[in-house]
Amino acid sequence: MSDINVVMQNAADAFKAYSVLAPAVKVDFLNEIAAQIESAREVLVKTANEETNLPLPRLNGELTRTTNQLKLFANLIKEGSWVEAAIDTADKQRTPPKPDTRKMLLPVGPVVVFGASNFPFAFSTAGGDTASALASGSTVVIKGHSAHAKTSSLVFDAIKKAIEKCGMHPYTVQHVLGSGSTVGKALVQHPETTGVGFTGSLSGGTTLWKLANDRERPIPVFAEMSSINPVVFLPDTLEKNTESLAKTYAASITLGMGQFCTNPGLLLAVKSKVLDDFLALLGNEIEAITPQKMLHKGIQESFTKGLNEALAQKGIRKIGQAAQEPGDGEAYPTVAGVSADIFLQNPHLREEVFGPYSLAVICNDKKQLTEVLTLLKGQLTTTIMATDADIEAHDDIIKLQQTLAGRIILNDVPTGVEVCASMVHGGPFPSTTDARYTSVGTTAIKRWVRPVCFQGFKDSMLPDALKNSNPLNIWRIVNNEYSNTGL
Ligand code: NAP
């Protein structure tokens, strides 16, 4: 594709200029993007509302999250220690002589970012993938999501203004629209592309991952795809907090019409009278939920199909469904239940139904709960709702949950992902293609860098981060000890 060829060549040219800029210049650039987005807030939020059906308060909050993410990455590169500089000085007296070796993280090159349908700001054009890639020193080509193409273009206008104001290379960030199977495919296959960020469907993510691995020079695809986020409810907390748990979880299952990758899609517990009470209350809460429009027609159709298929499975019973029937384009909030005996036999029940749907799996005993958890595929999150007495009696369950997901939550809901240094928004396949990384929080930058060791270099030839005098005043490991001073 000749257009994509031009785009990627431009991205590679821009990389030569952008990657070597001083951290302070990139700090100003990221902060300027945030300022430009902020100044366009009204039109951005209005346009996103028209394109995605997401309510204005949610979009306003998401836009704030997006500008905060950009500022967070600006602060990260301002502080500078993220490059993980390590210095081992020479020892000529040793036999054999030890060389001077110095390592740091360097940007990979042009990166392609696929905007997500369910986060028009925070996981799209100027979202976490773009912010982390730019912070690393990589240039970015955004493949805007067709479900919010106008919003994506307007956000890109804000980025362009920042590029001009900060005097960046004009192709530091580029934006393309079009079909995934043509434009998206060509971007991933292009020889100048060095990495890919993606949030979306399992089929889309795995297709792009395979394309990237079939290249002559394979590249990483960091795809965040499919997760049902199991929640384990332990007996003592069910007994003590029956009503509040039902309210809290009905709200989490239906938050944003369930269109979050961390939606609690699986509720696990051992059978008891109090579990029956909890599920009855949860069903009542779900009945009171008003159906809302989903992000776009495709997602609504896919949800309806997935829901109907799930409900048609043997042994499934409805626990609660919105009393008001959904209108055109709306979701049908639903909670269903099944015995663990059937769940263990039917892999279909373990698939993500993206929307306001959750399946309660009723286990005979703790042993069967363990079997269910062992059978599950990789997840973004897993949650445990427990009192101290529960925790004491279920240490093995909690340990098992740690093997399952990137984030383990105690006594909270999985929806709501804090953007911070300690966050892990990732997990074993199929929740993502690479469990070693996160797409949220400052360590998301690690997806766009590679370690490079300089051996025997003169001080004047080294990057600032590795120079003897430590001109950036960053934390480094010098001869195996942390230090923030010069040598
Ligand atoms: P999607 O269909 O995977 O699309 C995401 C992006 O990838 C779009 O730009 C799309 O291009 C592109 N793409 C998809 N398949 C491709 C392929 N085979 N080759 C090249 N590019 C491809 O995701 P979506 O539109 O956001 O929603 C569809 C479904 O994804 C939902 O119903 C839901 O099941 C799931 N989803 C999951 C999450 C999550 O966080 N787990 C989030 C959002 C959606 P086009 O626009 O041209 O198709």
Coordinates of N, CA, C and O in Angstrom, one line a residue, residues 232-246 268-279 281 385-387 390:
V232 N -14.3 -14.2 43.4 CA -14.6 -15.3 44.3 C -15.3 -14.7 45.5 O -14.7 -13.8 46.2
F233 N -16.5 -15.2 45.8 CA -17.2 -14.7 47.0 C -17.1 -15.8 48.1 O -17.5 -16.9 47.9
L234 N -16.4 -15.4 49.2 CA -16.2 -16.4 50.3 C -17.4 -16.3 51.3 O -18.1 -15.3 51.4
P235 N -17.6 -17.4 52.1 CA -18.9 -17.6 52.8 C -19.1 -16.6 53.9 O -20.2 -16.1 54.1
D236 N -18.1 -16.2 54.7 CA -18.3 -15.3 55.8 C -18.7 -13.9 55.3 O -19.6 -13.3 55.9
T237 N -18.1 -13.5 54.3 CA -18.5 -12.1 53.8 C -19.9 -12.2 53.1 O -20.6 -11.2 53.3
L238 N -20.2 -13.3 52.5 CA -21.5 -13.4 51.9 C -22.6 -13.3 53.0 O -23.6 -12.7 52.9
E239 N -22.3 -13.9 54.1 CA -23.2 -14.0 55.3 C -23.3 -12.6 55.9 O -24.4 -12.1 56.2
K240 N -22.2 -11.9 56.0 CA -22.2 -10.6 56.8 C -22.6 -9.4 55.9 O -23.1 -8.4 56.4
N241 N -22.4 -9.5 54.6 CA -22.5 -8.3 53.7 C -23.4 -8.6 52.5 O -23.2 -8.0 51.4
T242 N -24.4 -9.5 52.7 CA -25.2 -10.0 51.6 C -25.8 -8.8 50.7 O -25.6 -8.8 49.5
E243 N -26.4 -7.9 51.3 CA -27.1 -6.9 50.6 C -26.1 -5.9 49.9 O -26.3 -5.6 48.7
S244 N -25.1 -5.5 50.6 CA -24.2 -4.5 50.1 C -23.4 -5.1 48.9 O -23.1 -4.5 47.9
L245 N -23.0 -6.4 49.0 CA -22.3 -7.1 47.9 C -23.2 -7.1 46.7 O -22.7 -6.9 45.6
A246 N -24.5 -7.4 46.9 CA -25.4 -7.5 45.7 C -25.5 -6.1 45.0 O -25.4 -6.0 43.8
L268 N -18.0 -16.6 41.4 CA -17.7 -17.9 41.9 C -18.0 -18.0 43.4 O -17.5 -17.2 44.1
A269 N -18.7 -19.1 43.8 CA -18.9 -19.3 45.2 C -19.3 -20.7 45.5 O -19.8 -21.4 44.5
V270 N -19.2 -21.1 46.7 CA -19.7 -22.5 47.1 C -21.1 -22.4 47.5 O -21.5 -21.4 48.2
K271 N -21.9 -23.4 47.2 CA -23.4 -23.3 47.4 C -23.7 -23.2 48.9 O -23.0 -23.8 49.7
S272 N -24.7 -22.4 49.2 CA -25.2 -22.2 50.6 C -26.5 -21.5 50.5 O -26.8 -20.9 49.5
K273 N -27.2 -21.4 51.6 CA -28.4 -20.6 51.7 C -28.1 -19.2 51.5 O -28.8 -18.5 50.7
V274 N -27.0 -18.7 52.1 CA -26.7 -17.3 52.0 C -26.3 -16.9 50.5 O -26.6 -15.8 50.1
L275 N -25.7 -17.9 49.8 CA -25.4 -17.6 48.4 C -26.7 -17.4 47.6 O -26.8 -16.5 46.8
D276 N -27.7 -18.3 47.9 CA -29.0 -18.1 47.2 C -29.6 -16.8 47.5 O -30.1 -16.1 46.6
D277 N -29.5 -16.3 48.8 CA -30.0 -15.0 49.1 C -29.3 -13.9 48.3 O -29.9 -13.0 47.8
F278 N -27.9 -14.0 48.3 CA -27.1 -13.0 47.6 C -27.5 -13.0 46.1 O -27.8 -11.9 45.5
L279 N -27.7 -14.1 45.5 CA -28.0 -14.1 44.0 C -29.4 -13.6 43.8 O -29.6 -12.9 42.8
L281 N -30.9 -11.3 45.6 CA -30.8 -9.8 45.7 C -30.1 -9.2 44.5 O -30.5 -8.2 44.0
M385 N -13.6 -11.6 47.5 CA -14.4 -10.9 48.5 C -14.4 -11.7 49.7 O -14.9 -12.9 49.7
A386 N -13.8 -11.2 50.8 CA -13.6 -12.0 52.0 C -13.4 -11.2 53.3 O -13.0 -10.1 53.3
T387 N -13.8 -11.8 54.4 CA -13.5 -11.3 55.7 C -12.1 -11.8 56.1 O -11.6 -12.7 55.5
D390 N -12.4 -15.5 56.4 CA -12.4 -16.1 55.1 C -11.0 -16.3 54.6 O -10.6 -17.3 54.1

